[in-house]
Coordinates of C-alpha atoms in Angstrom, one line a residue:
Chain Q
M1 CA 8.7 29.8 -10.9
L2 CA 12.5 29.2 -11.0
T3 CA 12.6 29.5 -7.2
L4 CA 9.9 26.9 -6.9
I5 CA 11.7 24.5 -9.2
L6 CA 15.0 25.1 -7.3
R7 CA 13.3 24.5 -4.0
R8 CA 11.6 21.3 -5.1
V9 CA 14.8 19.9 -6.6
G10 CA 16.7 21.0 -3.5
F11 CA 14.2 19.1 -1.3
M12 CA 14.5 16.1 -3.6
L13 CA 18.3 16.0 -3.2
F14 CA 17.9 16.4 0.6
T15 CA 15.4 13.5 0.7
M16 CA 17.8 11.3 -1.3
L17 CA 20.6 12.2 1.1
V18 CA 18.6 11.3 4.2
V19 CA 17.3 8.1 2.6
S20 CA 20.8 7.1 1.7
L21 CA 21.9 7.7 5.3
V22 CA 19.0 5.6 6.7
L23 CA 19.6 2.8 4.2
F24 CA 23.3 2.8 5.1
L25 CA 22.6 2.7 8.8
L26 CA 20.0 -0.1 8.4
L27 CA 21.9 -2.3 5.9
D28 CA 25.5 -1.6 6.3
T29 CA 26.1 -1.1 10.0
E30 CA 25.7 -3.1 13.1
L31 CA 22.4 -1.3 13.9
A32 CA 20.3 -4.2 12.6
G33 CA 22.7 -7.1 12.8
D34 CA 26.3 -7.7 11.9
P35 CA 26.9 -7.2 8.1
A36 CA 29.6 -9.8 8.1
T37 CA 27.1 -12.4 9.4
R38 CA 24.6 -11.2 6.9
V39 CA 26.9 -11.8 3.9
L40 CA 28.8 -14.9 5.1
G41 CA 25.9 -16.6 6.9
Q42 CA 25.3 -17.4 10.5
F43 CA 27.7 -20.3 10.6
A44 CA 30.8 -18.4 9.6
S45 CA 33.5 -18.4 12.2
E46 CA 34.7 -15.2 14.0
H47 CA 38.0 -15.5 12.1
Q48 CA 36.3 -15.5 8.7
K49 CA 34.1 -12.6 9.6
E50 CA 37.2 -10.6 10.8
L51 CA 39.0 -11.3 7.5
W52 CA 35.9 -10.3 5.5
R53 CA 35.6 -7.1 7.5
E54 CA 39.2 -6.2 7.0
E55 CA 39.0 -7.0 3.3
H56 CA 35.9 -4.9 2.7
G57 CA 37.0 -2.0 4.9
Y58 CA 34.3 -2.6 7.6
N59 CA 36.8 -1.8 10.3
R60 CA 36.9 1.9 9.4
P61 CA 34.7 4.4 11.3
V62 CA 31.0 4.4 10.2
M63 CA 31.0 8.0 8.9
V64 CA 34.1 7.4 6.7
R65 CA 32.4 4.3 5.3
Y66 CA 29.2 6.3 4.6
F67 CA 31.0 9.1 2.8
D68 CA 33.1 6.6 0.9
W69 CA 29.9 4.8 -0.2
V70 CA 28.0 7.9 -1.2
G71 CA 31.1 9.1 -3.1
S72 CA 31.5 6.0 -5.1
F73 CA 27.7 5.8 -5.6
V74 CA 27.5 9.3 -7.0
T75 CA 30.4 8.7 -9.4
G76 CA 28.6 5.6 -10.7
D77 CA 30.4 2.8 -8.9
L78 CA 27.5 0.8 -7.4
G79 CA 29.7 -1.9 -5.8
I80 CA 29.8 -5.6 -6.4
S81 CA 26.8 -7.9 -6.0
N82 CA 27.8 -10.8 -3.9
R83 CA 24.9 -13.0 -5.2
Y84 CA 25.7 -12.4 -8.9
R85 CA 29.4 -12.0 -8.4
A86 CA 29.3 -9.1 -10.8
P87 CA 29.3 -5.3 -10.7
V88 CA 25.8 -4.1 -9.5
A89 CA 25.5 -1.9 -12.5
E90 CA 25.8 -4.8 -14.9
V91 CA 23.1 -6.7 -13.2
L92 CA 20.8 -3.7 -12.7
W93 CA 20.5 -1.9 -16.0
P94 CA 19.0 -4.7 -18.1
R95 CA 16.5 -5.4 -15.3
L96 CA 15.6 -1.7 -15.1
W97 CA 15.0 -1.7 -18.8
N98 CA 12.6 -4.7 -18.6
T99 CA 10.6 -2.9 -15.9
A100 CA 10.5 0.2 -17.9
I101 CA 8.9 -1.7 -20.7
L102 CA 6.4 -3.2 -18.3
G103 CA 5.7 0.3 -16.8
F104 CA 5.4 1.9 -20.2
W105 CA 2.6 -0.5 -21.4
T106 CA 0.8 -0.3 -18.0
F107 CA 0.7 3.5 -18.2
A108 CA -0.1 3.5 -21.9
L109 CA -3.3 1.6 -21.0
I110 CA -4.2 3.1 -17.6
I111 CA -4.1 6.7 -18.8
P112 CA -6.6 6.5 -21.7
I113 CA -8.9 4.0 -20.0
S114 CA -9.2 5.8 -16.7
L115 CA -9.4 9.3 -18.2
V116 CA -12.2 8.3 -20.6
F117 CA -14.2 6.5 -18.0
G118 CA -13.6 9.1 -15.3
I119 CA -14.6 12.0 -17.5
L120 CA -17.7 10.3 -18.9
S121 CA -19.0 9.3 -15.5
G122 CA -18.0 12.7 -14.0
M123 CA -20.0 14.5 -16.7
R124 CA -23.2 12.9 -15.5
E125 CA -23.0 12.2 -11.8
G126 CA -25.3 9.4 -10.7
S127 CA -25.8 7.9 -14.2
V128 CA -25.6 4.2 -14.8
L129 CA -22.1 4.5 -16.1
D130 CA -21.1 6.5 -13.0
R131 CA -22.6 4.0 -10.6
S132 CA -21.0 1.0 -12.4
L133 CA -17.7 2.7 -12.5
S134 CA -17.7 3.4 -8.8
V135 CA -18.6 -0.3 -8.0
T136 CA -16.0 -1.6 -10.5
G137 CA -13.4 0.7 -8.9
I138 CA -14.1 -0.6 -5.4
L139 CA -14.0 -4.2 -6.7
T140 CA -10.7 -3.9 -8.6
T141 CA -8.9 -2.0 -5.8
S142 CA -10.1 -4.7 -3.3
V143 CA -8.3 -7.5 -5.0
P144 CA -4.6 -7.4 -4.2
E145 CA -2.3 -7.9 -7.2
F146 CA -1.2 -11.3 -6.2
A147 CA -4.8 -12.5 -5.9
S148 CA -5.8 -11.0 -9.3
A149 CA -2.6 -12.6 -10.8
V150 CA -3.9 -15.9 -9.5
F151 CA -7.4 -15.3 -10.8
F152 CA -6.3 -14.2 -14.3
S153 CA -3.9 -17.1 -14.4
S154 CA -6.6 -19.6 -13.6
V155 CA -8.8 -18.2 -16.4
F156 CA -6.3 -17.5 -19.2
V157 CA -3.5 -19.9 -18.4
F158 CA -5.0 -23.0 -16.8
G159 CA -8.6 -22.6 -18.1
L160 CA -8.5 -21.3 -21.6
Q161 CA -4.8 -21.9 -22.1
W162 CA -4.4 -18.8 -24.2
L163 CA -1.5 -17.2 -22.4
P164 CA 1.8 -18.4 -20.9
G165 CA 1.8 -18.6 -17.1
T166 CA 5.3 -17.2 -16.6
S167 CA 7.0 -14.2 -18.2
G168 CA 10.6 -15.2 -17.9
M169 CA 11.4 -14.1 -21.5
T170 CA 13.9 -17.0 -21.7
D171 CA 13.9 -17.1 -25.5
G172 CA 14.2 -13.4 -26.2
F173 CA 11.6 -10.8 -25.8
D174 CA 8.1 -12.1 -26.2
P175 CA 5.2 -9.6 -26.2
V176 CA 2.6 -12.3 -25.4
Q177 CA 4.3 -12.9 -22.0
L178 CA 3.8 -9.2 -21.2
I179 CA 0.0 -9.4 -21.4
L180 CA -0.8 -10.9 -18.0
P181 CA 1.6 -8.8 -15.9
V182 CA 0.3 -5.6 -17.6
M183 CA -3.3 -6.7 -17.2
V184 CA -2.9 -7.3 -13.5
L185 CA -1.3 -3.9 -12.9
V186 CA -3.8 -2.1 -15.1
V187 CA -6.8 -3.7 -13.4
Y188 CA -5.5 -2.9 -9.9
D189 CA -4.6 0.7 -10.7
F190 CA -7.1 2.1 -13.2
G191 CA -10.0 2.2 -10.8
Y192 CA -8.2 4.6 -8.5
V193 CA -7.2 7.0 -11.3
A194 CA -10.6 6.8 -12.8
R195 CA -12.3 7.7 -9.5
M196 CA -10.0 10.6 -9.0
T197 CA -10.7 11.9 -12.5
R198 CA -14.4 11.4 -12.0
A199 CA -14.3 13.4 -8.7
S200 CA -12.3 16.2 -10.3
M201 CA -14.7 16.3 -13.4
A202 CA -17.8 16.2 -11.2
E203 CA -16.5 19.1 -9.1
V204 CA -15.7 21.2 -12.2
M205 CA -19.1 20.4 -13.7
T206 CA -20.9 22.1 -10.7
A207 CA -18.7 25.2 -11.0
Q208 CA -20.4 28.6 -11.7
Y209 CA -18.5 29.2 -15.0
I210 CA -19.7 25.9 -16.5
R211 CA -23.3 26.9 -15.7
T212 CA -22.6 30.3 -17.3
A213 CA -21.2 28.6 -20.4
V214 CA -24.2 26.3 -20.7
L215 CA -26.7 29.1 -20.1
K216 CA -25.2 31.4 -22.6
G217 CA -26.0 28.8 -25.2
L218 CA -22.7 27.1 -26.0
A219 CA -22.9 23.6 -27.4
Y220 CA -22.5 21.0 -24.7
K221 CA -19.5 19.6 -26.5
T222 CA -17.8 23.0 -26.5
V223 CA -18.5 23.4 -22.8
I224 CA -16.9 20.1 -22.0
L225 CA -14.0 20.3 -24.4
R226 CA -13.1 23.9 -24.0
H227 CA -14.1 24.8 -20.5
A228 CA -14.5 21.7 -18.3
L229 CA -11.7 19.4 -19.4
R230 CA -8.9 22.0 -18.9
N231 CA -9.6 22.4 -15.2
A232 CA -10.7 18.8 -14.6
L233 CA -7.5 17.3 -15.9
I234 CA -5.2 19.1 -13.5
A235 CA -5.9 16.8 -10.5
P236 CA -5.6 13.5 -12.6
F237 CA -2.2 14.6 -13.8
T238 CA -0.9 14.7 -10.3
V239 CA -2.7 11.5 -9.4
I240 CA -1.1 9.7 -12.4
M241 CA 2.4 11.0 -11.6
L242 CA 2.0 9.9 -8.0
Q243 CA 0.7 6.5 -9.2
I244 CA 4.2 5.6 -10.2
N245 CA 5.0 5.3 -6.5
W246 CA 2.2 2.7 -6.1
L247 CA 3.1 1.0 -9.4
L248 CA 6.6 0.3 -8.1
S249 CA 5.0 -1.7 -5.3
G250 CA 2.7 -3.6 -7.7
V251 CA 5.7 -4.2 -10.0
I252 CA 7.5 -6.1 -7.3
V253 CA 4.5 -8.5 -6.7
V254 CA 3.8 -9.0 -10.4
E255 CA 7.4 -9.6 -11.4
F256 CA 7.8 -12.0 -8.5
Y257 CA 4.6 -13.9 -9.5
F258 CA 5.3 -14.1 -13.2
A259 CA 9.1 -14.6 -12.8
Y260 CA 9.6 -11.5 -15.0
K261 CA 13.2 -10.5 -15.0
G262 CA 12.7 -6.9 -13.8
F263 CA 13.8 -4.5 -11.3
G264 CA 11.2 -5.3 -8.7
A265 CA 12.0 -9.0 -8.6
L266 CA 15.7 -8.1 -8.3
L267 CA 15.0 -5.8 -5.3
L268 CA 13.1 -8.6 -3.6
E269 CA 15.8 -11.1 -4.5
A270 CA 18.5 -8.8 -3.1
S271 CA 16.6 -8.4 0.1
L272 CA 15.9 -12.1 0.6
N273 CA 19.5 -13.0 -0.1
N274 CA 21.1 -10.3 1.9
D275 CA 22.9 -8.8 -1.1
V276 CA 23.6 -5.5 0.5
A277 CA 25.2 -3.6 -2.4
L278 CA 22.5 -4.6 -4.8
L279 CA 19.7 -3.8 -2.4
E280 CA 21.1 -0.4 -1.6
A281 CA 21.4 0.4 -5.3
C282 CA 17.9 -0.9 -6.0
A283 CA 16.4 1.0 -3.1
M284 CA 18.1 4.2 -4.1
I285 CA 16.8 3.9 -7.6
A286 CA 13.3 3.2 -6.4
V287 CA 13.4 6.2 -4.1
A288 CA 14.9 8.4 -6.8
V289 CA 12.1 7.4 -9.2
A290 CA 9.5 8.0 -6.6
V291 CA 10.8 11.4 -5.4
G292 CA 11.6 12.4 -9.0
T293 CA 8.0 11.9 -10.2
Q294 CA 6.7 13.7 -7.1
T295 CA 8.9 16.6 -7.9
L296 CA 7.7 16.6 -11.5
A297 CA 4.1 16.3 -10.4
D298 CA 4.5 19.3 -8.1
I299 CA 6.1 21.5 -10.8
G300 CA 3.7 20.3 -13.4
Y301 CA 0.7 21.1 -11.2
T302 CA 1.9 24.6 -10.7
I303 CA 2.4 25.1 -14.4
L304 CA -1.0 23.6 -15.3
N305 CA -3.0 25.3 -12.6
P306 CA -3.9 28.8 -13.7
R307 CA -4.9 29.8 -10.2
I308 CA -1.3 29.6 -9.0
R309 CA 1.0 32.2 -10.3
F310 CA 4.5 33.1 -9.2
S311 CA 5.6 36.6 -9.8
Chain Z
M1 CA -21.8 2.8 45.9
A2 CA -25.2 1.8 44.5
L3 CA -25.6 5.3 43.0
Q4 CA -22.2 5.0 41.4
T5 CA -23.1 1.8 39.7
T6 CA -26.4 3.1 38.3
I7 CA -24.7 6.2 36.9
T8 CA -21.9 4.2 35.2
G9 CA -24.6 1.7 34.0
A10 CA -26.7 4.5 32.5
E11 CA -23.6 6.1 30.9
Y12 CA -22.6 2.8 29.5
G13 CA -26.1 2.2 28.2
G14 CA -26.1 5.7 26.7
A15 CA -22.9 5.0 24.8
L16 CA -24.2 1.7 23.7
V17 CA -27.4 3.2 22.4
R18 CA -25.5 5.9 20.6
A19 CA -23.2 3.3 19.0
L20 CA -26.3 1.3 17.9
K21 CA -27.9 4.4 16.5
S22 CA -24.9 5.4 14.5
F23 CA -24.7 1.8 13.2
A24 CA -28.4 2.0 12.3
L25 CA -27.4 5.0 10.1
L26 CA -25.5 2.5 7.9
R27 CA -28.9 1.0 6.9
E28 CA -29.2 4.0 4.5
S29 CA -26.4 2.7 2.4
W30 CA -26.8 -0.8 1.0
I31 CA -23.1 -0.8 -0.1
G32 CA -22.1 -0.1 3.5
M33 CA -24.4 -2.9 4.7
I34 CA -22.9 -5.5 2.4
G35 CA -19.4 -4.4 3.6
A36 CA -20.4 -4.6 7.2
A37 CA -21.9 -8.1 6.6
I38 CA -18.7 -9.4 5.1
I39 CA -16.6 -8.0 7.9
I40 CA -18.9 -9.5 10.6
F41 CA -18.9 -12.8 8.8
W42 CA -15.1 -13.1 8.8
S43 CA -14.9 -11.7 12.4
L44 CA -17.3 -14.5 13.5
V45 CA -15.2 -17.1 11.6
A46 CA -12.0 -15.8 13.2
L47 CA -13.6 -15.8 16.7
S48 CA -15.0 -19.2 16.5
A49 CA -12.2 -20.9 14.4
P50 CA -11.2 -23.3 17.2
W51 CA -14.8 -24.7 17.3
L52 CA -15.7 -24.1 13.6
A53 CA -12.7 -25.6 11.9
P54 CA -13.3 -29.3 11.2
L55 CA -9.6 -30.3 11.5
D56 CA -6.3 -29.1 13.0
P57 CA -5.0 -26.5 10.6
N58 CA -1.4 -27.8 10.8
A59 CA -2.2 -31.5 10.8
V60 CA -0.8 -33.4 7.9
I61 CA -3.5 -35.8 6.7
Q62 CA -3.7 -36.5 3.0
A63 CA -1.9 -34.5 0.3
F64 CA -3.5 -33.2 -2.9
A65 CA -7.1 -33.9 -2.1
K66 CA -9.6 -32.2 -4.4
P67 CA -12.4 -30.1 -2.9
G68 CA -15.2 -32.3 -1.5
A69 CA -13.0 -35.4 -1.4
A70 CA -13.4 -37.8 1.5
G71 CA -10.5 -38.4 3.8
P72 CA -9.6 -41.1 6.3
D73 CA -11.9 -41.6 9.3
G74 CA -15.0 -40.3 7.5
V75 CA -13.8 -36.6 7.3
T76 CA -14.5 -34.6 4.2
F77 CA -12.1 -32.0 2.8
W78 CA -14.7 -29.4 1.8
L79 CA -12.1 -27.2 0.1
G80 CA -9.5 -29.9 -0.5
T81 CA -6.0 -30.2 1.1
D82 CA -2.7 -28.6 0.2
H83 CA 0.6 -30.0 -1.0
L84 CA 1.5 -31.1 2.6
G85 CA -1.9 -32.6 3.2
R86 CA -3.4 -30.0 5.5
D87 CA -7.1 -29.2 5.3
I88 CA -7.6 -25.9 3.4
L89 CA -10.9 -25.0 5.0
S90 CA -9.5 -25.2 8.5
R91 CA -6.4 -23.3 7.4
L92 CA -8.6 -20.6 5.9
M93 CA -10.5 -20.3 9.1
W94 CA -7.4 -20.1 11.3
G95 CA -5.8 -17.8 8.8
S96 CA -8.6 -15.3 9.2
R97 CA -7.5 -15.0 12.8
T98 CA -4.0 -14.0 11.8
V99 CA -5.2 -11.3 9.5
L100 CA -7.9 -10.0 11.8
F101 CA -5.5 -10.0 14.7
Y102 CA -2.5 -8.2 13.2
A103 CA -4.3 -5.8 10.8
P104 CA -6.4 -4.0 13.5
I105 CA -3.5 -3.9 15.9
A106 CA -1.2 -2.5 13.3
T107 CA -3.8 0.0 12.2
V108 CA -4.5 1.1 15.8
T109 CA -0.8 1.6 16.6
A110 CA -0.3 3.5 13.3
Y111 CA -3.3 5.7 14.2
T112 CA -2.0 6.3 17.7
V113 CA 1.3 7.5 16.4
G114 CA -0.2 9.4 13.5
I115 CA -2.8 11.2 15.5
L116 CA -0.3 12.3 18.2
M117 CA 2.1 13.5 15.5
G118 CA -0.7 15.3 13.6
L119 CA -2.2 16.9 16.7
A120 CA 1.2 18.2 17.8
A121 CA 2.1 19.4 14.3
G122 CA -1.3 21.1 13.6
Y123 CA -1.9 22.6 17.1
R124 CA 1.6 23.6 18.0
G125 CA 2.7 24.6 14.5
G126 CA 6.1 26.3 14.1
L127 CA 9.3 24.2 14.5
V128 CA 7.4 21.1 15.7
D129 CA 5.2 21.2 12.6
D130 CA 8.3 21.7 10.3
I131 CA 10.2 18.9 11.7
L132 CA 7.3 16.4 11.8
S133 CA 6.2 17.4 8.3
R134 CA 9.7 17.0 6.8
I135 CA 10.1 13.5 8.4
S136 CA 6.8 12.4 7.0
D137 CA 7.6 13.8 3.6
I138 CA 10.7 11.7 3.5
I139 CA 9.0 8.5 4.7
L140 CA 6.1 9.0 2.3
S141 CA 8.6 9.5 -0.6
F142 CA 9.5 5.8 -0.3
P143 CA 7.5 3.4 -2.5
V144 CA 5.6 1.5 0.3
L145 CA 6.5 -2.0 -0.5
V146 CA 10.2 -1.1 -0.9
L147 CA 10.1 0.3 2.6
Y148 CA 8.5 -2.9 3.9
I149 CA 11.0 -5.1 2.2
I150 CA 14.0 -3.1 3.4
V151 CA 12.7 -2.7 7.0
I152 CA 11.5 -6.3 7.4
G153 CA 14.5 -7.6 5.5
A154 CA 16.8 -5.8 8.0
V155 CA 14.9 -6.6 11.3
G156 CA 13.5 -10.0 10.3
A157 CA 9.9 -11.2 9.8
S158 CA 7.8 -11.6 12.9
G159 CA 4.4 -10.3 14.1
V160 CA 5.8 -7.5 16.1
N161 CA 8.2 -6.4 13.3
I162 CA 5.3 -6.4 10.8
I163 CA 3.3 -4.1 13.1
I164 CA 6.3 -1.8 13.6
A165 CA 6.9 -1.6 9.9
I166 CA 3.3 -0.9 9.1
T167 CA 3.1 1.8 11.8
F168 CA 6.3 3.4 10.5
A169 CA 5.0 3.5 6.9
S170 CA 1.4 4.5 7.6
A171 CA 1.7 7.0 10.5
P172 CA 3.0 9.9 8.2
G173 CA -0.1 9.6 6.0
I174 CA -2.4 9.7 9.0
M175 CA -0.4 12.6 10.4
R176 CA -1.1 14.6 7.3
I177 CA -4.8 14.1 7.5
V178 CA -5.0 14.9 11.2
R179 CA -2.8 17.9 10.8
G180 CA -5.1 19.3 8.1
L181 CA -8.2 18.7 10.2
V182 CA -6.5 20.3 13.3
L183 CA -5.5 23.4 11.3
D184 CA -9.1 24.0 10.6
L185 CA -10.5 23.0 14.0
R186 CA -8.1 24.9 16.2
N187 CA -9.7 28.2 15.4
R188 CA -13.1 27.2 16.6
D189 CA -14.8 29.0 19.5
Y190 CA -14.8 25.9 21.8
V191 CA -11.1 25.7 21.5
A192 CA -10.7 29.3 22.4
A193 CA -13.0 28.7 25.4
A194 CA -10.9 25.8 26.6
Q195 CA -7.8 27.9 26.2
T196 CA -9.4 30.7 28.2
R197 CA -10.4 28.2 30.8
G198 CA -6.7 27.4 31.1
D199 CA -6.8 23.7 29.9
S200 CA -3.5 22.2 29.1
D201 CA -2.5 21.8 25.4
W202 CA -2.8 18.1 25.4
R203 CA -6.2 18.2 27.0
I204 CA -7.4 20.6 24.3
M205 CA -6.0 18.4 21.6
L206 CA -7.4 15.1 22.9
V207 CA -10.7 16.2 24.4
E208 CA -11.7 19.2 22.3
I209 CA -10.2 18.8 18.9
L210 CA -9.8 15.0 18.3
P211 CA -13.5 14.0 18.8
N212 CA -14.5 16.7 16.3
A213 CA -12.1 15.3 13.7
R214 CA -13.4 11.7 14.0
G215 CA -15.7 11.7 10.9
P216 CA -13.0 11.7 8.1
L217 CA -10.7 9.6 10.3
I218 CA -13.2 6.8 10.6
V219 CA -13.6 6.6 6.8
D220 CA -9.9 6.7 6.4
A221 CA -9.4 4.0 9.1
C222 CA -11.7 1.7 7.1
L223 CA -9.8 2.2 3.9
R224 CA -6.5 1.9 5.7
L225 CA -7.5 -1.4 7.3
G226 CA -8.1 -2.7 3.8
Y227 CA -4.7 -1.6 2.8
V228 CA -3.1 -3.1 5.9
I229 CA -4.8 -6.4 5.1
I230 CA -3.4 -6.2 1.5
T231 CA 0.0 -5.4 3.0
I232 CA 0.0 -8.4 5.3
G233 CA -1.2 -10.6 2.5
V234 CA 1.5 -9.3 0.1
L235 CA 4.2 -9.7 2.7
G236 CA 3.1 -13.3 3.3
F237 CA 3.0 -13.8 -0.5
L238 CA 6.5 -12.5 -0.9
G239 CA 7.8 -14.7 1.8
L240 CA 8.3 -11.9 4.3
G241 CA 5.3 -12.6 6.4
L242 CA 4.8 -14.6 9.6
P243 CA 7.0 -17.7 9.8
P244 CA 5.3 -21.0 9.0
P245 CA 3.6 -23.3 9.8
D246 CA 0.7 -21.3 11.2
P247 CA -1.7 -20.4 8.4
D248 CA -1.6 -17.0 6.9
W249 CA -3.6 -16.3 3.7
G250 CA -0.7 -14.6 1.8
G251 CA 1.7 -17.3 2.8
M252 CA -0.8 -20.0 1.6
V253 CA -0.8 -18.5 -1.8
N254 CA 3.0 -18.4 -1.9
E255 CA 3.4 -22.0 -0.8
T256 CA 1.0 -23.4 -3.3
R257 CA 1.2 -21.2 -6.4
Q258 CA 3.8 -23.5 -8.1
M259 CA 1.2 -26.2 -8.1
A260 CA -1.7 -24.0 -9.2
I261 CA -1.7 -25.4 -12.7
V262 CA -2.7 -28.9 -11.5
F263 CA -4.4 -28.0 -8.2
P264 CA -5.8 -24.5 -8.6
H265 CA -8.1 -24.8 -5.6
M266 CA -5.1 -24.6 -3.2
T267 CA -4.2 -21.1 -4.4
L268 CA -7.6 -19.8 -5.4
M269 CA -9.3 -20.3 -1.9
P270 CA -7.0 -18.0 0.1
C271 CA -7.1 -15.4 -2.8
I272 CA -10.9 -15.4 -2.6
A273 CA -10.9 -15.1 1.1
I274 CA -8.5 -12.1 1.3
S275 CA -10.1 -10.3 -1.6
S276 CA -13.6 -10.6 0.0
L277 CA -12.3 -9.3 3.4
I278 CA -10.7 -6.3 1.8
L279 CA -13.8 -5.7 -0.3
G280 CA -15.8 -5.7 2.9
F281 CA -13.7 -2.9 4.4
N282 CA -13.7 -0.9 1.1
L283 CA -17.5 -1.2 0.8
L284 CA -17.9 -0.1 4.4
A285 CA -15.7 2.9 3.9
D286 CA -17.6 3.8 0.8
G287 CA -20.9 3.5 2.6
L288 CA -19.7 5.6 5.5
R289 CA -18.4 8.3 3.2
E290 CA -21.7 8.4 1.4
I291 CA -23.6 8.8 4.7
A292 CA -21.1 11.5 5.9
L293 CA -21.5 13.5 2.6
R294 CA -25.3 13.3 2.9
D295 CA -25.4 15.0 6.3

């Protein structure tokens, strides 16, 4: 078990290192365009660019700059954002906190909804509930987040005028402004998790030991709660953990649409404005979150699955 | 010469009959039929857009017209016009060309790369497998959209770059599927027979193994086409898509969403169009999977 955890964490660190190198090569070297032009704009003179390069240490060898960047990154110095004219960390943490709130509520809704529907329809394959869940799942995953944001806005903002159309949170935190973004994310993501839960539950229900439990006269409730659920919930656990990766993509779209001051919108803003230091920090955090949850999912899966044992 | 023509003609006919027969299988799943119908509808619209579209998609005629409003010279704006005065119906029709041109190309290139990687990793195994699997693990650990934003942000938004970015991000996932299938198929007797015959590795991979792995790959390709369409739409929506003024559904949503409170039709129409097309591919994939499971 310990070896597994160590190996997974080791791979995670290795991935982060490779990603950091790729990011650095892509954003901070001449590989995809001159960084000086990127920051100063295409009309900057050669003299200005040279001064900028000298001032920011861009005339040093690439490897020196890379190790310098990784070193300061690891010690918590994320650099200066040239769009906000402030340290990246100062800009980043409040945004990350906002996205954490958004993500928390999304998961707080996705998990119970998709598990309940997935288990109920997996218990009776081919039932009306099962059929309607599978059609609903196809429908909701077919509508991209930006389209469902438009649809929901037309109904609840323009039509019924119940909810605010933007979620800028300009006058302090307002839970009402959180409803639409969370709704868009939940509707897009719950179908997938529910279908995975359903598949896992349906598979368990056909297993020999469930038939044995039913035939030996156990109450149906006991069979489901004691025997089926335990095994059926292993796969959904992994799916939910890996869903964080997808959610990060959705968060960018939703935050952009609703002008929510979160991490995803910041990442997009950094990219559109060539704010290299901010983009690097955002991307590293996004990858860290994604790889971290994958590692947790792997380790959790091994702990939960009774068929895998490490001696 | 004449003989040659008849043979190729017969072979061609045979392939056509087979394709029609496998398409007829789809009749067994009404979900798949609906999906196929939606896709055929949009494909026809895309193909005949130059003749079907009532107006020039980039012509500035009359801004902020509501759906059904009459324009100058007796034209009718069936779906209204946008903030610059361009006919939305014509833009939707031309926009379907953009999506149905780039999405299949990007999917095919992603599949080509992914299949070659998967065949090599699964059939050769060893060091090749290790290296390719590590590379895909790393690419797959990126949140997809973050990857697109960084890559396209770095190299710039253009049709070719979007195809490259999609290939880069999707090939590892395809590689994993192909690799899994190959690991199973490479132990079959017909592969052993080909090996004994002395066929080259690539011939075995492409002629013996790949055709037998096509079932799951076709279903996955349908789903993936849906995702690629979402991706192209999202990139357009985020302002990282194809450069204006040529119509692109995601871009249309982005350009008009600020005015949606007064003129919802400008934003709603492209959203309905893209959702219906993606729905078509997802329904088709579901139908195909259902048929595949039944056999």
